[in-house]
PDB file of C-alpha atoms in Angstrom:
ATOM      1  CA  MET A 130      -9.126  11.061  -7.055  1.00 93.00           C
ATOM      2  CA  LYS A 131     -11.209   8.755  -5.095  1.00 94.00           C
ATOM      3  CA  PRO A 132     -13.576  10.131  -2.582  1.00 96.00           C
ATOM      4  CA  VAL A 133     -11.598   7.755  -0.385  1.00 94.00           C
ATOM      5  CA  GLN A 134      -8.076   8.694  -1.497  1.00 96.00           C
ATOM      6  CA  CYS A 135      -9.181  12.421  -0.322  1.00 97.00           C
ATOM      7  CA  LYS A 136      -9.803  11.427   2.963  1.00 97.00           C
ATOM      8  CA  MET A 137      -6.329   9.547   3.299  1.00 96.00           C
ATOM      9  CA  ALA A 138      -4.453  12.260   2.295  1.00 97.00           C
ATOM     10  CA  ARG A 139      -6.445  14.320   4.674  1.00 96.00           C
ATOM     11  CA  VAL A 140      -5.644  12.603   7.083  1.00 96.00           C
ATOM     12  CA  ALA A 141      -1.763  11.369   5.860  1.00 95.00           C
ATOM     13  CA  LEU A 142      -1.590  15.399   6.356  1.00 96.00           C
ATOM     14  CA  GLY A 143      -2.301  15.272   9.572  1.00 96.00           C
ATOM     15  CA  TRP A 144      -5.784  18.046   8.024  1.00 97.00           C
ATOM     16  CA  GLY A 145      -9.068  18.093   8.586  1.00 97.00           C
ATOM     17  CA  VAL A 146     -12.021  19.031   6.361  1.00 97.00           C
ATOM     18  CA  ARG A 147     -11.447  22.353   7.448  1.00 98.00           C
ATOM     19  CA  ASP A 148      -7.452  22.651   6.950  1.00 98.00           C
ATOM     20  CA  LEU A 149      -8.212  21.567   3.278  1.00 98.00           C
ATOM     21  CA  ALA A 150     -11.247  23.534   1.825  1.00 98.00           C
ATOM     22  CA  LYS A 151      -8.886  26.327   3.711  1.00 98.00           C
ATOM     23  CA  ALA A 152      -5.715  25.509   1.396  1.00 97.00           C
ATOM     24  CA  ALA A 153      -7.784  24.968  -1.890  1.00 98.00           C
ATOM     25  CA  GLN A 154     -10.439  27.795  -0.929  1.00 97.00           C
ATOM     26  CA  VAL A 155     -13.035  26.160  -0.937  1.00 98.00           C
ATOM     27  CA  SER A 156     -16.454  25.515   0.779  1.00 97.00           C
ATOM     28  CA  THR A 157     -16.171  22.987   3.812  1.00 98.00           C
ATOM     29  CA  GLN A 158     -19.168  21.690   2.456  1.00 98.00           C
ATOM     30  CA  THR A 159     -17.553  20.817  -1.391  1.00 98.00           C
ATOM     31  CA  VAL A 160     -15.047  18.612   0.744  1.00 98.00           C
ATOM     32  CA  VAL A 161     -17.714  17.449   2.676  1.00 98.00           C
ATOM     33  CA  ARG A 162     -19.991  15.912  -0.402  1.00 98.00           C
ATOM     34  CA  LEU A 163     -17.014  15.183  -2.220  1.00 97.00           C
ATOM     35  CA  GLU A 164     -15.528  12.383   0.309  1.00 97.00           C
ATOM     36  CA  LYS A 165     -19.148  11.449   0.655  1.00 97.00           C
ATOM     37  CA  GLY A 166     -19.117  10.383  -2.558  1.00 96.00           C
ATOM     38  CA  GLU A 167     -21.321  12.781  -4.768  1.00 97.00           C
ATOM     39  CA  GLN A 168     -20.830  14.518  -7.797  1.00 95.00           C
ATOM     40  CA  LEU A 169     -18.456  17.432  -8.277  1.00 96.00           C
ATOM     41  CA  LYS A 170     -17.091  19.054 -11.250  1.00 97.00           C
ATOM     42  CA  SER A 171     -14.202  17.596 -12.472  1.00 96.00           C
ATOM     43  CA  SER A 172     -12.324  21.006 -12.291  1.00 97.00           C
ATOM     44  CA  THR A 173     -13.164  21.130  -8.240  1.00 97.00           C
ATOM     45  CA  ILE A 174     -12.074  17.425  -7.883  1.00 97.00           C
ATOM     46  CA  ASP A 175      -8.975  18.288 -10.040  1.00 97.00           C
ATOM     47  CA  HIS A 176      -7.955  21.493  -7.933  1.00 97.00           C
ATOM     48  CA  LEU A 177      -8.189  19.634  -4.898  1.00 98.00           C
ATOM     49  CA  ARG A 178      -6.058  16.878  -6.070  1.00 97.00           C
ATOM     50  CA  ASN A 179      -3.433  19.329  -6.893  1.00 97.00           C
ATOM     51  CA  VAL A 180      -3.397  21.073  -3.233  1.00 98.00           C
ATOM     52  CA  LEU A 181      -2.939  18.066  -1.695  1.00 97.00           C
ATOM     53  CA  GLU A 182      -0.075  16.585  -4.217  1.00 96.00           C
ATOM     54  CA  ALA A 183       1.885  19.956  -3.352  1.00 96.00           C
ATOM     55  CA  ALA A 184       1.780  19.051   0.152  1.00 96.00           C
ATOM     56  CA  GLY A 185       3.115  15.945  -0.497  1.00 95.00           C
ATOM     57  CA  ILE A 186       0.805  13.385  -1.163  1.00 96.00           C
ATOM     58  CA  GLU A 187       0.974  11.334  -4.035  1.00 94.00           C
ATOM     59  CA  PHE A 188      -2.103   9.329  -5.662  1.00 93.00           C
ATOM     60  CA  ILE A 189      -0.898   5.344  -6.109  1.00 92.00           C
ATOM     61  CA  PRO A 190      -3.827   4.483  -9.444  1.00 85.00           C
ATOM     62  CA  GLU A 191      -5.866   1.479  -8.383  1.00 81.00           C
ATOM     63  CA  ASN A 192      -3.561  -1.887  -9.748  1.00 76.00           C
ATOM     64  CA  GLY A 193      -5.375  -4.809  -8.156  1.00 72.00           C
ATOM     65  CA  GLY A 194      -5.248  -3.447  -5.239  1.00 78.00           C
ATOM     66  CA  GLY A 195      -7.622  -1.057  -4.898  1.00 84.00           C
ATOM     67  CA  PRO A 196      -6.286   3.164  -5.034  1.00 89.00           C
ATOM     68  CA  GLY A 197      -4.370   4.282  -2.111  1.00 91.00           C
ATOM     69  CA  ILE A 198      -2.140   6.870  -1.747  1.00 92.00           C
ATOM     70  CA  ARG A 199       1.376   7.779  -0.058  1.00 90.00           C
ATOM     71  CA  LEU A 200       3.320  11.072   0.963  1.00 91.00           C
ATOM     72  CA  ALA A 201       6.011  11.888  -1.346  1.00 87.00           C
ATOM     73  CA  LYS A 202       9.810  11.213  -0.520  1.00 79.00           C
ATOM     74  CA  THR A 203      11.294  14.673   0.343  1.00 69.00           C
ATOM     75  CA  THR A 204      14.559  15.476  -1.265  1.00 53.00           C
ATOM     76  CA  THR A 205      17.730  16.495   0.785  1.00 53.00           C
ATOM     77  CA  ARG A 206      20.599  18.688   0.344  1.00 52.00           C
TER      78      ARG A 206
END
């Protein structure tokens, strides 16, 4: 997950830094540091990504158009 993807995911969910930090049980400073592009442990980045994916975000890899995100399709029954 790229720093910009984290921020885009938060915005798509309507979450602020505090919301993501609370959902991931990390400090707000950790989220801010990630979004600034600072080096974090890969396990921390993976954890934040997993939290965002569980909330309905799909990460799109860089494929010539740059990395991105989208809201996952919901299944209806």
